[in-house]
Short mmCIF file of C-alpha atoms in Angstrom, two decimals:
data_model
loop_
_atom_site.label_atom_id
_atom_site.label_comp_id
_atom_site.label_asym_id
_atom_site.label_seq_id
_atom_site.Cartn_x
_atom_site.Cartn_y
_atom_site.Cartn_z
CA MET A 6 19.54 -39.58 -50.85
CA LYS A 7 18.21 -43.03 -50.26
CA LYS A 8 18.14 -43.45 -54.16
CA ILE A 9 21.58 -42.14 -54.81
CA SER A 10 23.00 -44.44 -52.00
CA ARG A 11 21.53 -47.50 -53.06
CA SER A 12 24.41 -47.53 -55.89
CA SER A 13 26.91 -48.50 -52.84
CA ASN A 14 29.19 -45.95 -53.51
CA SER A 15 31.69 -45.74 -50.70
CA LYS A 16 32.71 -42.30 -51.17
CA LEU A 17 28.79 -41.18 -50.12
CA LEU A 18 28.20 -39.44 -46.87
CA LYS A 19 25.43 -40.64 -44.80
CA MET A 20 23.04 -37.99 -44.29
CA GLU A 21 23.58 -37.67 -40.22
CA GLU A 22 27.07 -37.18 -40.72
CA PHE A 23 26.22 -33.79 -42.29
CA PHE A 24 22.65 -32.91 -41.66
CA PRO A 25 21.06 -32.63 -38.75
CA GLU A 26 18.12 -34.61 -37.46
CA SER A 27 14.86 -32.69 -39.20
CA PHE A 28 11.22 -33.04 -39.85
CA ARG A 29 8.95 -31.74 -42.27
CA LEU A 30 5.86 -30.51 -40.13
CA ASP A 31 3.72 -30.29 -43.69
CA LEU A 32 3.61 -34.49 -43.38
CA LYS A 33 1.67 -35.88 -41.15
CA ASP A 34 4.21 -38.99 -40.18
CA GLU A 35 7.22 -36.65 -39.73
CA ARG A 36 5.25 -34.63 -37.65
CA ASN A 37 3.99 -37.07 -35.31
CA ALA A 38 7.21 -38.80 -35.08
CA PHE A 39 8.66 -35.37 -34.11
CA PHE A 40 6.50 -35.00 -31.22
CA GLU A 41 6.93 -38.65 -30.15
CA LEU A 42 10.62 -38.15 -30.49
CA TYR A 43 10.82 -34.39 -28.48
CA LYS A 44 12.52 -34.40 -24.98
CA GLU A 45 12.56 -31.99 -22.36
CA GLU A 46 15.69 -29.60 -22.41
CA GLN A 47 16.30 -30.23 -26.47
CA ILE A 48 16.39 -27.51 -28.62
CA TRP A 49 15.03 -27.31 -32.05
CA ILE A 50 14.68 -24.57 -34.94
CA CYS A 51 11.69 -24.53 -36.44
CA LYS A 52 11.56 -22.57 -40.17
CA PRO A 53 9.39 -21.98 -43.22
CA SER A 54 10.80 -24.01 -46.13
CA CYS A 55 10.66 -21.62 -49.13
CA SER A 56 11.51 -18.19 -46.91
CA ASN A 57 14.64 -16.52 -46.72
CA GLN A 58 16.31 -13.85 -44.70
CA GLY A 59 15.55 -15.65 -41.19
CA ARG A 60 11.72 -14.60 -41.56
CA GLY A 61 9.33 -17.05 -39.35
CA ILE A 62 11.99 -18.51 -37.87
CA PHE A 63 11.54 -19.40 -33.91
CA LEU A 64 13.33 -21.70 -31.43
CA LEU A 65 11.77 -24.34 -29.71
CA LYS A 66 13.31 -24.17 -26.41
CA ASN A 67 10.84 -25.99 -23.79
CA PRO A 68 7.68 -28.63 -23.96
CA ALA A 69 5.44 -25.46 -23.91
CA ALA A 70 6.63 -24.23 -27.06
CA VAL A 71 6.20 -27.50 -28.42
CA ASN A 72 2.70 -28.27 -27.17
CA SER A 73 1.82 -24.90 -28.70
CA LEU A 74 3.04 -25.61 -31.84
CA GLN A 75 1.24 -29.02 -31.80
CA ALA A 76 -1.85 -27.18 -31.04
CA GLU A 77 -1.98 -25.02 -33.43
CA LEU A 78 -1.21 -27.57 -36.34
CA HIS A 79 -3.97 -29.51 -34.75
CA SER A 80 -6.33 -26.70 -35.49
CA THR A 81 -4.97 -25.51 -38.59
CA GLU A 82 -5.86 -29.13 -39.71
CA GLU A 83 -9.47 -29.36 -37.90
CA TYR A 84 -10.36 -25.89 -39.72
CA LEU A 85 -9.35 -27.05 -43.00
CA ARG A 86 -11.48 -30.61 -42.16
CA ASN A 87 -14.56 -28.67 -41.20
CA LYS A 88 -14.46 -26.10 -43.84
CA ARG A 89 -14.67 -28.98 -46.02
CA VAL A 90 -12.35 -27.40 -47.96
CA PRO A 91 -9.89 -29.63 -50.90
CA TYR A 92 -7.12 -30.51 -48.43
CA LYS A 93 -4.28 -28.49 -47.73
CA SER A 94 -1.60 -29.49 -45.71
CA PRO A 95 -0.05 -26.59 -43.01
CA GLN A 96 2.80 -24.40 -43.70
CA ALA A 97 5.95 -26.31 -45.17
CA ARG A 98 8.07 -25.83 -42.44
CA ILE A 99 10.41 -28.09 -40.99
CA VAL A 100 11.94 -28.57 -37.50
CA GLN A 101 15.52 -29.21 -37.25
CA ARG A 102 17.64 -30.40 -34.43
CA TYR A 103 19.66 -27.35 -32.97
CA ILE A 104 23.85 -27.47 -32.95
CA HIS A 105 24.63 -26.53 -29.50
CA GLN A 106 28.47 -26.49 -29.02
CA PRO A 107 28.77 -24.56 -32.39
CA LEU A 108 32.71 -23.27 -32.85
CA LEU A 109 32.94 -19.85 -31.88
CA LEU A 110 35.03 -16.91 -33.30
CA GLU A 111 36.23 -14.45 -30.91
CA GLY A 112 33.02 -15.74 -28.98
CA LYS A 113 30.76 -15.21 -31.44
CA LYS A 114 28.17 -17.87 -33.41
CA PHE A 115 29.01 -18.08 -37.11
CA ASP A 116 28.49 -20.14 -40.57
CA VAL A 117 29.76 -19.83 -43.61
CA ARG A 118 27.95 -18.85 -46.93
CA SER A 119 29.38 -20.92 -50.05
CA TYR A 120 28.00 -21.10 -53.36
CA LEU A 121 27.31 -23.81 -55.98
CA LEU A 122 26.27 -22.74 -59.59
CA ILE A 123 24.56 -24.88 -61.65
CA ALA A 124 25.65 -23.56 -64.98
CA CYS A 125 23.80 -26.37 -67.07
CA THR A 126 21.59 -28.57 -66.95
CA ALA A 127 21.92 -29.96 -70.62
CA PRO A 128 24.43 -31.60 -69.87
CA TYR A 129 24.90 -31.21 -66.05
CA VAL A 130 28.04 -28.57 -65.36
CA LEU A 131 28.28 -27.66 -61.63
CA PHE A 132 30.93 -25.03 -60.32
CA PHE A 133 31.72 -24.07 -56.43
CA ALA A 134 32.61 -20.51 -55.19
CA GLN A 135 34.40 -19.76 -52.29
CA GLY A 136 31.78 -17.02 -49.75
CA TYR A 137 32.59 -15.70 -47.03
CA VAL A 138 31.69 -16.17 -42.65
CA ARG A 139 28.92 -14.61 -41.45
CA LEU A 140 29.22 -13.51 -37.63
CA THR A 141 26.75 -12.52 -34.83
CA CYS A 142 27.33 -8.58 -33.34
CA VAL A 143 26.83 -10.60 -29.91
CA SER A 144 29.00 -13.32 -27.95
CA TYR A 145 26.92 -16.75 -28.06
CA ASP A 146 24.95 -17.87 -25.36
CA ALA A 147 22.66 -21.24 -25.77
CA ALA A 148 19.77 -20.18 -22.96
CA SER A 149 19.46 -16.98 -24.99
CA ASP A 150 16.08 -16.05 -26.28
CA ASP A 151 17.28 -13.22 -28.71
CA LEU A 152 17.53 -14.64 -32.43
CA THR A 153 20.07 -12.29 -33.38
CA VAL A 154 22.01 -14.84 -30.88
CA HIS A 155 21.32 -17.90 -32.77
CA LEU A 156 20.67 -16.54 -36.71
CA THR A 157 24.03 -15.17 -37.99
CA ASN A 158 22.18 -13.89 -41.47
CA GLN A 159 22.48 -9.56 -42.03
CA TYR A 160 18.67 -9.68 -42.26
CA MET A 161 18.83 -11.21 -39.02
CA GLN A 162 21.71 -8.90 -37.63
CA LYS A 163 20.13 -5.61 -38.31
CA LYS A 164 17.56 -5.82 -35.95
CA ASN A 165 20.33 -6.52 -33.34
CA SER A 166 21.11 -2.35 -31.87
CA LEU A 167 25.02 -2.83 -32.16
CA TYR A 168 25.03 -4.01 -35.93
CA SER A 169 25.14 -0.03 -37.20
CA GLN A 170 28.62 -0.10 -35.27
CA LEU A 171 30.00 -3.79 -35.81
CA LYS A 172 28.71 -4.04 -39.52
CA ASP A 173 31.80 -4.24 -41.00
CA GLU A 174 32.79 -6.97 -38.49
CA THR A 175 30.23 -9.50 -38.83
CA VAL A 176 31.41 -10.72 -42.15
CA TRP A 177 35.25 -12.15 -42.81
CA ARG A 178 36.68 -13.01 -45.85
CA MET A 179 37.47 -16.97 -46.06
CA GLU A 180 41.57 -16.02 -45.92
CA HIS A 181 40.81 -14.15 -42.45
CA PHE A 182 38.93 -17.02 -41.24
CA ASN A 183 41.86 -19.68 -42.25
CA SER A 184 43.98 -17.26 -40.80
CA TYR A 185 42.28 -17.32 -37.29
CA VAL A 186 41.64 -21.22 -37.49
CA ASN A 187 45.18 -21.66 -38.32
CA GLU A 188 46.47 -19.31 -35.46
CA LYS A 189 43.73 -20.27 -32.74
CA PHE A 190 42.90 -23.96 -33.48
CA ARG A 191 45.78 -25.59 -35.45
CA LYS A 192 47.92 -26.43 -33.01
CA THR A 193 45.37 -27.27 -30.02
CA ASN A 194 42.98 -29.48 -32.44
CA GLY A 195 45.21 -31.39 -34.56
CA LEU A 196 44.53 -29.43 -37.46
CA PRO A 197 46.06 -29.79 -40.69
CA LYS A 198 47.60 -26.45 -42.05
CA ASP A 199 44.77 -24.16 -43.78
CA TRP A 200 42.30 -26.34 -42.51
CA VAL A 201 39.76 -24.00 -44.30
CA PHE A 202 40.92 -24.52 -47.66
CA THR A 203 41.58 -28.26 -47.66
CA VAL A 204 39.51 -30.26 -45.57
CA PHE A 205 36.20 -28.20 -44.73
CA THR A 206 36.45 -26.84 -48.74
CA LYS A 207 36.84 -30.64 -49.62
CA ARG A 208 33.59 -31.29 -47.53
CA MET A 209 31.96 -28.62 -48.43
CA GLN A 210 31.89 -29.69 -52.22
CA GLN A 211 31.48 -33.07 -51.52
CA ILE A 212 27.92 -32.33 -49.42
CA MET A 213 26.76 -29.92 -52.39
CA LEU A 214 27.38 -32.39 -55.11
CA GLN A 215 25.58 -35.39 -52.82
CA CYS A 216 22.80 -32.77 -52.31
CA PHE A 217 22.63 -32.16 -56.43
CA LEU A 218 22.59 -35.75 -57.30
CA ALA A 219 19.75 -36.13 -54.77
CA ALA A 220 17.79 -33.52 -56.12
CA LYS A 221 18.74 -33.72 -60.13
CA CYS A 222 15.81 -35.81 -61.28
CA LYS A 223 13.47 -32.96 -60.14
CA LEU A 224 15.61 -30.51 -62.42
CA ASP A 225 14.13 -29.06 -65.60
CA ARG A 226 16.79 -29.98 -68.62
CA LYS A 227 16.80 -27.08 -71.09
CA LEU A 228 19.58 -25.06 -72.66
CA GLY A 229 19.77 -21.81 -71.23
CA TYR A 230 18.78 -22.79 -67.68
CA PHE A 231 20.65 -22.23 -64.71
CA ASP A 232 20.77 -21.03 -61.09
CA LEU A 233 22.65 -19.95 -58.14
CA ILE A 234 22.59 -21.50 -54.84
CA GLY A 235 23.78 -19.95 -51.55
CA CYS A 236 24.79 -23.31 -49.34
CA ASP A 237 25.00 -22.31 -45.60
CA PHE A 238 27.55 -24.21 -43.36
CA LEU A 239 27.94 -24.40 -39.98
CA ILE A 240 31.15 -25.82 -37.93
CA ASP A 241 30.48 -27.39 -34.37
CA GLU A 242 33.34 -27.24 -31.32
CA ASN A 243 34.58 -30.55 -32.73
CA PHE A 244 35.18 -29.23 -36.37
CA LYS A 245 32.57 -31.36 -37.82
CA VAL A 246 31.08 -29.97 -40.86
CA TRP A 247 27.06 -29.54 -40.74
CA LEU A 248 24.88 -28.57 -43.55
CA LEU A 249 21.87 -25.99 -42.86
CA GLU A 250 19.98 -25.27 -45.75
CA MET A 251 20.59 -24.47 -49.73
CA ASN A 252 18.87 -21.33 -50.86
CA ALA A 253 17.48 -20.42 -54.43
CA ASN A 254 18.11 -16.61 -54.98
CA PRO A 255 20.57 -16.04 -52.02
CA ALA A 256 20.90 -12.48 -50.96
CA LEU A 257 23.10 -10.49 -52.87
CA HIS A 258 23.60 -7.10 -51.14
CA THR A 259 26.84 -5.05 -50.51
CA ASN A 260 26.06 -3.34 -47.33
CA CYS A 261 29.76 -3.91 -45.84
CA LYS A 262 33.89 -4.04 -47.51
CA VAL A 263 34.14 -8.05 -47.46
CA LEU A 264 30.32 -8.17 -49.74
CA ARG A 265 31.45 -5.59 -51.75
CA ASP A 266 34.40 -7.26 -52.96
CA ILE A 267 32.79 -10.81 -53.02
CA ILE A 268 29.44 -10.28 -54.25
CA PRO A 269 30.14 -8.71 -57.60
CA PRO A 270 32.25 -11.38 -58.92
CA ILE A 271 30.21 -14.43 -57.93
CA VAL A 272 27.65 -12.33 -60.04
CA TYR A 273 29.72 -11.88 -63.20
CA GLU A 274 31.14 -15.26 -63.08
CA SER A 275 27.44 -16.89 -62.69
CA LEU A 276 26.74 -14.88 -65.80
#
């Protein structure tokens, strides 16, 4: 991001405008910066940087949890040092500041999965596709220790006992989401009509493009190379759009009606 911001393009967003404050735990300086910064009563989310389906994610909600993580990382470092093995960083994980006041749909937390298709790298050709909205089974409670309250992906929601009866309610089409925002939030929040398909969509595209520009120098350039990236966005109660993460190998399951309608065209159009 720093590299592309040097070009002083006024259209570029600053990272703090769309990406929650995050630290890499496998880098000593960032790790130490996080532990110095952490204050009581804050919630952070810790997740592996190379995993999916919510595996290995946990919340840091109190000083005891943070101290425990710090001790674990320290003991791993000590072990590797004493074994005299070639230096190996701790597991690649990040901690990310948790967004406390997400916008809720019918009292439930949600995020939006949309798609970035890098169709070609020689030359670069990119496409955007609308995805779908992922909701939790149960109402949002920031104080809850139940991860199914905080993480919206289907793999995590399946662990909730209500999932089997609410499965089709945990995924909304973007059209449904747009109608809901028009009806429930447009007047009270002074939003333009069809905010989802105008302002929100434009912001998602802007963020995706900026992330691509920051990472494109790392991509292999060869005819025939392409990738479909699943991008997860969260909207807070002030209608600010946050990028949570970008996923290689996004889930393409069709285990509910909305996904059966949305996923096959995404795959077909990608190919």
